[in-house]
Amino acid sequence: LKGDAMKKVLLFSVFVLIFCFMTGCGDKEQKTSSEDIFLKVSELYKNFRLAYERRDKQKAEMYLMELLKRQTEFENHDDPRVKLLYYLANQRMGILQYMSEKYSQSIPYFKKALQYNLDDVDAADYDQDDILNEKLIAQIGLASTYDKLGDSEKRDSYLNLAEKRIKLLESREERYSEYILEHFFFYYTVKSQILQSAGKHQDALNALLKLKELFKYETTNVDSLYPAVVQSFGKYYYRRHEYKEALKYFKEVFDMFVNNHEFPLASYFYIVKIYLLDKAYSEALFLSEKALKTAKQKSGFFSDKKSEALLLFGIGKIYDAMNEKEKADHYKTLAGNLYSPQALEDWWSYQE
């Protein structure tokens, strides 16, 4: 899917941060010191932002890590905006680790972010409501991480903290704004996965139904997270091996994006997996050819070389299942010319 809640939240307020870095405060001696700090940090954040926008996660993490190396030196500075900076830096590093599925490594960053007392931050620099919403992301991330690590006590503790904030946001008039909806998406998808892992399938489904209700004004907006909401239902049924029901949701997402001239990689993956299980090879090929045809008609259909390679690799897998080795090898070779063959194989072998 195009972007996700975690990716959008990661970039939230970067421009506010840059503004914050370039301003001073306090008496003259303190102001000079603050300006020196802001100048150093703003350059690192500029590099971090550019690397992330280029989808170069390795360099983005490197610049963020360089900033965090200076944490001990700078975080106790009298200027509350310096504490704000390191709160945000830790929160974002936690997100990066979480997105990379390095769940254990995300824990200390999320926990460090939650430890900061930012009551003295001026609202002109960063709204207290936004700070609490950023902390909400850390709480949800920790709940999800501890669930994956099998620590139910800590999982429930952080999920309960997150729920209190979610209930407050649900009572507000701005609950249907894009920014708040992103938080709802992360919370309810994580909650649903936790409940489903615990065997509470109806409760897990109810969490997704609640999420869908919150997105009721976004059902025609492909640029929103609504397609991800629909896909969450597909994943729910896929994990339950109810493939016919899952297919319905994945196809809805696939059509949404293809009609918008974008390649829906995740839904394509699940649809083909299901078709191969059912030995519905002609349906799988028809779907793939539809994507290829759209790609030829519209430039920018693929977000990157990896997406294009995975479509070609998927077609190769379909021909593999049909025992048509020559055609399978042809498409796999085309895919391998665009992206690492081993990485493609690893991705295709992934099972949720």
CSV table of C-alpha atoms in Angstrom, one decimal:
chain,number,residue,atom,x,y,z
A,1,LEU,CA,0.0,0.0,0.0
A,2,LYS,CA,1.1,3.5,-0.6
A,3,GLY,CA,2.6,4.7,2.6
A,4,ASP,CA,1.1,3.7,6.0
A,5,ALA,CA,0.3,5.1,9.3
A,6,MET,CA,3.8,4.7,10.6
A,7,LYS,CA,5.5,6.4,7.6
A,8,LYS,CA,3.2,9.4,7.6
A,9,VAL,CA,3.5,10.0,11.4
A,10,LEU,CA,7.3,9.7,11.0
A,11,LEU,CA,7.5,12.8,8.8
A,12,PHE,CA,4.9,14.8,10.9
A,13,SER,CA,6.2,18.1,12.2
A,14,VAL,CA,9.6,18.0,10.5
A,15,PHE,CA,9.1,21.5,9.3
A,16,VAL,CA,8.1,22.5,12.8
A,17,LEU,CA,11.4,21.0,14.0
A,18,ILE,CA,13.5,22.9,11.5
A,19,PHE,CA,11.9,26.1,12.6
A,20,CYS,CA,12.5,25.2,16.2
A,21,PHE,CA,16.2,24.4,15.6
A,22,MET,CA,16.8,27.8,14.0
A,23,THR,CA,15.4,29.9,16.9
A,24,GLY,CA,17.1,30.8,20.1
A,25,CYS,CA,15.9,31.6,23.6
A,26,GLY,CA,17.0,32.8,27.1
A,27,ASP,CA,19.7,35.3,27.9
A,28,LYS,CA,22.5,36.1,25.4
A,29,GLU,CA,24.9,33.5,26.6
A,30,GLN,CA,22.3,30.7,26.6
A,31,LYS,CA,21.0,31.9,23.2
A,32,THR,CA,24.4,31.6,21.6
A,33,SER,CA,24.8,28.1,23.0
A,34,SER,CA,21.3,27.1,21.8
A,35,GLU,CA,21.9,28.4,18.3
A,36,ASP,CA,25.1,26.4,18.1
A,37,ILE,CA,23.1,23.3,19.1
A,38,PHE,CA,20.3,24.0,16.7
A,39,LEU,CA,22.6,24.6,13.8
A,40,LYS,CA,24.3,21.2,14.4
A,41,VAL,CA,21.1,19.4,14.8
A,42,SER,CA,19.2,21.1,12.0
A,43,GLU,CA,21.9,19.9,9.5
A,44,LEU,CA,21.5,16.3,10.7
A,45,TYR,CA,17.7,16.5,10.5
A,46,LYS,CA,17.9,18.0,7.0
A,47,ASN,CA,20.0,15.1,5.9
A,48,PHE,CA,17.7,12.6,7.7
A,49,ARG,CA,14.6,14.1,6.0
A,50,LEU,CA,16.2,14.0,2.6
A,51,ALA,CA,17.4,10.5,3.0
A,52,TYR,CA,13.9,9.4,4.2
A,53,GLU,CA,12.2,11.1,1.3
A,54,ARG,CA,14.5,9.2,-1.0
A,55,ARG,CA,13.5,6.0,0.8
A,56,ASP,CA,17.1,5.5,1.9
A,57,LYS,CA,16.3,4.1,5.3
A,58,GLN,CA,20.0,3.2,6.0
A,59,LYS,CA,21.2,6.7,5.6
A,60,ALA,CA,18.1,8.1,7.4
A,61,GLU,CA,18.9,5.9,10.4
A,62,MET,CA,22.6,6.9,10.2
A,63,TYR,CA,21.8,10.6,10.5
A,64,LEU,CA,19.3,10.1,13.3
A,65,MET,CA,21.8,7.9,15.1
A,66,GLU,CA,24.5,10.6,14.8
A,67,LEU,CA,22.0,13.0,16.4
A,68,LEU,CA,21.3,10.6,19.3
A,69,LYS,CA,25.0,10.2,20.0
A,70,ARG,CA,24.9,13.8,21.2
A,71,GLN,CA,22.0,13.1,23.4
A,72,THR,CA,23.9,13.0,26.7
A,73,GLU,CA,25.7,16.2,25.8
A,74,PHE,CA,22.6,18.2,24.8
A,75,GLU,CA,19.4,16.8,26.4
A,76,ASN,CA,19.9,18.5,29.8
A,77,HIS,CA,20.2,21.9,28.2
A,78,ASP,CA,18.0,24.6,29.8
A,79,ASP,CA,16.1,25.2,26.7
A,80,PRO,CA,13.0,23.0,26.8
A,81,ARG,CA,13.0,22.8,23.0
A,82,VAL,CA,16.2,20.8,23.2
A,83,LYS,CA,14.4,18.2,25.3
A,84,LEU,CA,11.6,18.3,22.7
A,85,LEU,CA,14.1,17.6,20.0
A,86,TYR,CA,15.5,14.5,21.7
A,87,TYR,CA,12.0,13.3,22.6
A,88,LEU,CA,11.1,13.4,18.9
A,89,ALA,CA,14.5,11.9,17.8
A,90,ASN,CA,13.9,8.9,20.1
A,91,GLN,CA,10.3,8.5,19.0
A,92,ARG,CA,11.3,8.6,15.3
A,93,MET,CA,14.2,6.1,15.8
A,94,GLY,CA,11.7,3.8,17.6
A,95,ILE,CA,9.5,4.1,14.5
A,96,LEU,CA,12.3,3.4,12.1
A,97,GLN,CA,13.3,0.2,14.1
A,98,TYR,CA,9.7,-0.9,14.3
A,99,MET,CA,9.2,-0.4,10.5
A,100,SER,CA,12.3,-2.5,9.9
A,101,GLU,CA,10.8,-5.2,12.1
A,102,LYS,CA,13.6,-4.8,14.6
A,103,TYR,CA,11.1,-4.8,17.4
A,104,SER,CA,13.4,-5.4,20.3
A,105,GLN,CA,15.6,-2.6,19.2
A,106,SER,CA,12.6,-0.2,19.0
A,107,ILE,CA,11.9,-0.6,22.8
A,108,PRO,CA,14.6,1.6,24.3
A,109,TYR,CA,13.9,4.5,21.9
A,110,PHE,CA,10.1,4.4,22.5
A,111,LYS,CA,10.6,4.1,26.3
A,112,LYS,CA,13.1,7.0,26.3
A,113,ALA,CA,10.7,9.1,24.4
A,114,LEU,CA,7.9,8.4,26.9
A,115,GLN,CA,10.2,9.4,29.8
A,116,TYR,CA,10.5,13.0,28.7
A,117,ASN,CA,8.5,15.6,30.7
A,118,LEU,CA,7.7,18.3,28.1
A,119,ASP,CA,5.1,20.4,30.1
A,120,ASP,CA,7.3,23.5,29.8
A,121,VAL,CA,7.4,23.4,26.0
A,122,ASP,CA,5.9,26.5,24.5
A,123,ALA,CA,2.7,25.9,22.5
A,124,ALA,CA,4.2,28.1,19.8
A,125,ASP,CA,6.9,25.6,19.3
A,126,TYR,CA,5.0,22.4,19.6
A,127,ASP,CA,1.4,21.9,20.7
A,128,GLN,CA,0.9,19.8,23.9
A,129,ASP,CA,-1.9,17.9,22.1
A,130,ASP,CA,0.6,16.9,19.4
A,131,ILE,CA,3.1,15.7,22.0
A,132,LEU,CA,0.5,13.5,23.6
A,133,ASN,CA,-0.4,12.1,20.2
A,134,GLU,CA,3.2,11.4,19.4
A,135,LYS,CA,3.5,9.6,22.8
A,136,LEU,CA,0.4,7.6,21.8
A,137,ILE,CA,2.3,6.2,18.8
A,138,ALA,CA,5.1,5.1,21.1
A,139,GLN,CA,2.6,3.4,23.4
A,140,ILE,CA,1.0,1.5,20.5
A,141,GLY,CA,4.4,0.6,19.1
A,142,LEU,CA,5.4,-0.8,22.5
A,143,ALA,CA,2.2,-2.8,22.9
A,144,SER,CA,2.6,-4.3,19.5
A,145,THR,CA,6.3,-5.1,20.2
A,146,TYR,CA,5.7,-6.8,23.5
A,147,ASP,CA,2.9,-8.8,21.9
A,148,LYS,CA,5.4,-10.1,19.3
A,149,LEU,CA,7.9,-10.8,22.1
A,150,GLY,CA,5.3,-12.7,24.1
A,151,ASP,CA,5.2,-10.4,27.1
A,152,SER,CA,1.4,-10.0,27.7
A,153,GLU,CA,1.7,-8.0,30.9
A,154,LYS,CA,3.7,-5.2,29.3
A,155,ARG,CA,1.6,-5.5,26.1
A,156,ASP,CA,-1.6,-4.9,28.0
A,157,SER,CA,-0.1,-2.1,30.1
A,158,TYR,CA,0.8,0.0,27.1
A,159,LEU,CA,-2.3,-0.9,25.1
A,160,ASN,CA,-4.4,0.3,28.1
A,161,LEU,CA,-2.5,3.6,28.2
A,162,ALA,CA,-3.0,4.0,24.5
A,163,GLU,CA,-6.7,3.3,24.8
A,164,LYS,CA,-7.3,6.2,27.2
A,165,ARG,CA,-5.9,8.6,24.7
A,166,ILE,CA,-7.8,7.0,21.8
A,167,LYS,CA,-11.1,7.3,23.7
A,168,LEU,CA,-10.4,11.0,24.2
A,169,LEU,CA,-9.7,11.5,20.5
A,170,GLU,CA,-12.8,9.7,19.5
A,171,SER,CA,-14.9,12.2,21.5
A,172,ARG,CA,-13.5,15.2,19.7
A,173,GLU,CA,-15.0,17.0,16.7
A,174,GLU,CA,-11.8,16.7,14.8
A,175,ARG,CA,-11.8,12.9,15.1
A,176,TYR,CA,-12.3,12.6,11.3
A,177,SER,CA,-9.2,14.7,10.4
A,178,GLU,CA,-6.5,12.9,8.5
A,179,TYR,CA,-4.0,13.3,11.3
A,180,ILE,CA,-6.2,11.8,14.0
A,181,LEU,CA,-7.4,9.0,11.6
A,182,GLU,CA,-3.8,7.9,11.3
A,183,HIS,CA,-3.6,7.3,15.0
A,184,PHE,CA,-6.9,5.4,15.0
A,185,PHE,CA,-5.6,3.2,12.2
A,186,PHE,CA,-2.4,2.3,14.0
A,187,TYR,CA,-4.2,1.6,17.3
A,188,TYR,CA,-7.1,-0.5,16.0
A,189,THR,CA,-5.0,-2.6,13.5
A,190,VAL,CA,-2.5,-3.4,16.3
A,191,LYS,CA,-5.4,-4.1,18.8
A,192,SER,CA,-7.1,-6.4,16.2
A,193,GLN,CA,-3.8,-8.3,15.6
A,194,ILE,CA,-3.3,-8.7,19.4
A,195,LEU,CA,-6.8,-10.0,19.9
A,196,GLN,CA,-6.6,-12.3,17.0
A,197,SER,CA,-3.3,-13.8,18.2
A,198,ALA,CA,-5.0,-14.4,21.5
A,199,GLY,CA,-7.8,-16.3,19.8
A,200,LYS,CA,-10.4,-13.6,20.4
A,201,HIS,CA,-11.5,-13.5,16.8
A,202,GLN,CA,-14.8,-11.7,17.1
A,203,ASP,CA,-13.3,-9.0,19.3
A,204,ALA,CA,-10.5,-8.6,16.7
A,205,LEU,CA,-13.1,-8.2,13.9
A,206,ASN,CA,-15.1,-5.7,16.1
A,207,ALA,CA,-11.9,-3.6,16.4
A,208,LEU,CA,-11.7,-3.5,12.6
A,209,LEU,CA,-15.4,-2.7,12.2
A,210,LYS,CA,-14.9,0.2,14.6
A,211,LEU,CA,-12.0,1.4,12.5
A,212,LYS,CA,-14.0,1.2,9.3
A,213,GLU,CA,-16.8,3.3,11.0
A,214,LEU,CA,-14.2,6.0,11.8
A,215,PHE,CA,-13.1,6.1,8.2
A,216,LYS,CA,-16.7,6.4,6.9
A,217,TYR,CA,-16.0,9.7,5.2
A,218,GLU,CA,-12.9,8.4,3.4
A,219,THR,CA,-14.4,5.5,1.4
A,220,THR,CA,-13.7,7.1,-2.0
A,221,ASN,CA,-10.3,8.6,-1.1
A,222,VAL,CA,-7.6,6.4,-2.4
A,223,ASP,CA,-5.0,8.9,-1.1
A,224,SER,CA,-6.2,8.3,2.5
A,225,LEU,CA,-5.6,5.2,4.7
A,226,TYR,CA,-9.0,3.8,3.7
A,227,PRO,CA,-7.5,1.2,1.3
A,228,ALA,CA,-5.3,0.1,4.2
A,229,VAL,CA,-8.4,-0.3,6.4
A,230,VAL,CA,-10.0,-2.5,3.8
A,231,GLN,CA,-6.8,-4.5,3.4
A,232,SER,CA,-6.8,-5.1,7.2
A,233,PHE,CA,-10.0,-7.1,6.8
A,234,GLY,CA,-8.3,-9.1,4.1
A,235,LYS,CA,-5.4,-9.9,6.4
A,236,TYR,CA,-7.8,-10.8,9.2
A,237,TYR,CA,-9.5,-13.4,7.1
A,238,TYR,CA,-6.3,-14.6,5.5
A,239,ARG,CA,-4.8,-15.4,8.9
A,240,ARG,CA,-8.0,-17.4,9.6
A,241,HIS,CA,-7.6,-19.3,6.3
A,242,GLU,CA,-10.9,-18.0,5.1
A,243,TYR,CA,-9.5,-17.3,1.7
A,244,LYS,CA,-12.7,-16.6,-0.2
A,245,GLU,CA,-13.6,-13.8,2.2
A,246,ALA,CA,-10.1,-12.5,2.3
A,247,LEU,CA,-10.0,-12.4,-1.5
A,248,LYS,CA,-13.0,-10.1,-1.6
A,249,TYR,CA,-11.2,-7.4,0.4
A,250,PHE,CA,-7.8,-7.8,-1.4
A,251,LYS,CA,-9.5,-7.5,-4.8
A,252,GLU,CA,-11.3,-4.3,-3.6
A,253,VAL,CA,-8.0,-2.7,-2.7
A,254,PHE,CA,-6.3,-4.0,-5.9
A,255,ASP,CA,-9.0,-2.4,-8.1
A,256,MET,CA,-8.9,0.8,-6.1
A,257,PHE,CA,-5.3,1.3,-6.8
A,258,VAL,CA,-5.1,0.0,-10.4
A,259,ASN,CA,-8.0,2.3,-11.4
A,260,ASN,CA,-5.9,5.1,-9.8
A,261,HIS,CA,-2.9,4.0,-11.9
A,262,GLU,CA,-0.9,2.7,-8.9
A,263,PHE,CA,0.4,-0.8,-8.3
A,264,PRO,CA,-1.0,-2.3,-5.1
A,265,LEU,CA,1.9,-4.6,-4.2
A,266,ALA,CA,0.6,-6.1,-1.0
A,267,SER,CA,-2.9,-6.9,-2.2
A,268,TYR,CA,-1.4,-8.4,-5.4
A,269,PHE,CA,0.8,-10.6,-3.3
A,270,TYR,CA,-2.1,-12.0,-1.2
A,271,ILE,CA,-4.5,-12.4,-4.2
A,272,VAL,CA,-1.9,-14.4,-6.2
A,273,LYS,CA,-1.1,-16.5,-3.1
A,274,ILE,CA,-4.8,-17.4,-2.7
A,275,TYR,CA,-5.3,-18.1,-6.4
A,276,LEU,CA,-2.3,-20.4,-6.3
A,277,LEU,CA,-3.7,-22.3,-3.3
A,278,ASP,CA,-6.9,-22.7,-5.3
A,279,LYS,CA,-5.0,-23.6,-8.5
A,280,ALA,CA,-6.9,-20.7,-10.2
A,281,TYR,CA,-4.0,-20.0,-12.6
A,282,SER,CA,-6.0,-18.3,-15.3
A,283,GLU,CA,-7.4,-15.8,-12.7
A,284,ALA,CA,-3.9,-15.1,-11.4
A,285,LEU,CA,-2.6,-14.5,-14.9
A,286,PHE,CA,-5.5,-12.3,-15.8
A,287,LEU,CA,-4.9,-10.1,-12.7
A,288,SER,CA,-1.2,-9.9,-13.4
A,289,GLU,CA,-1.8,-9.0,-17.1
A,290,LYS,CA,-4.2,-6.3,-16.0
A,291,ALA,CA,-1.5,-4.7,-13.9
A,292,LEU,CA,1.1,-5.0,-16.7
A,293,LYS,CA,-1.2,-3.4,-19.2
A,294,THR,CA,-1.9,-0.5,-16.9
A,295,ALA,CA,1.8,-0.1,-16.3
A,296,LYS,CA,2.4,0.2,-20.0
A,297,GLN,CA,-0.3,2.8,-20.4
A,298,LYS,CA,0.6,5.0,-17.4
A,299,SER,CA,4.0,6.0,-16.3
A,300,GLY,CA,4.7,6.0,-12.6
A,301,PHE,CA,2.5,2.9,-12.0
A,302,PHE,CA,5.3,1.3,-10.0
A,303,SER,CA,6.6,3.2,-7.0
A,304,ASP,CA,10.1,1.7,-7.5
A,305,LYS,CA,12.0,-1.1,-9.2
A,306,LYS,CA,11.3,-3.5,-6.4
A,307,SER,CA,7.5,-3.3,-7.0
A,308,GLU,CA,7.9,-3.9,-10.8
A,309,ALA,CA,10.3,-6.8,-10.1
A,310,LEU,CA,7.8,-8.4,-7.7
A,311,LEU,CA,5.0,-8.3,-10.3
A,312,LEU,CA,7.2,-10.0,-12.8
A,313,PHE,CA,8.4,-12.5,-10.2
A,314,GLY,CA,4.8,-13.2,-9.3
A,315,ILE,CA,4.0,-14.0,-12.9
A,316,GLY,CA,7.1,-16.3,-12.9
A,317,LYS,CA,5.7,-18.1,-9.8
A,318,ILE,CA,2.3,-18.6,-11.5
A,319,TYR,CA,4.0,-20.2,-14.5
A,320,ASP,CA,6.1,-22.3,-12.0
A,321,ALA,CA,2.8,-23.6,-10.5
A,322,MET,CA,1.6,-24.4,-14.1
A,323,ASN,CA,4.8,-26.3,-14.8
A,324,GLU,CA,5.6,-24.0,-17.7
A,325,LYS,CA,9.4,-23.7,-16.9
A,326,GLU,CA,10.4,-21.6,-19.9
A,327,LYS,CA,7.9,-18.9,-19.3
A,328,ALA,CA,8.6,-19.0,-15.5
A,329,ASP,CA,12.3,-18.5,-16.1
A,330,HIS,CA,11.7,-15.7,-18.6
A,331,TYR,CA,9.7,-13.6,-16.1
A,332,LYS,CA,12.0,-14.4,-13.2
A,333,THR,CA,15.0,-13.3,-15.3
A,334,LEU,CA,13.2,-10.0,-16.1
A,335,ALA,CA,12.6,-9.6,-12.4
A,336,GLY,CA,16.1,-10.5,-11.5
A,337,ASN,CA,17.4,-7.8,-13.8
A,338,LEU,CA,15.6,-5.2,-11.7
A,339,TYR,CA,16.2,-6.5,-8.2
A,340,SER,CA,18.1,-9.1,-6.2
A,341,PRO,CA,16.7,-12.5,-7.1
A,342,GLN,CA,17.3,-13.8,-3.5
A,343,ALA,CA,15.5,-10.8,-2.0
A,344,LEU,CA,12.6,-11.4,-4.3
A,345,GLU,CA,12.4,-15.1,-3.3
A,346,ASP,CA,12.6,-14.2,0.4
A,347,TRP,CA,9.8,-11.6,0.0
A,348,TRP,CA,7.6,-14.0,-1.9
A,349,SER,CA,8.1,-16.8,0.6
A,350,TYR,CA,7.0,-14.5,3.4
A,351,GLN,CA,4.0,-15.8,5.4
A,352,GLU,CA,2.1,-13.6,7.8
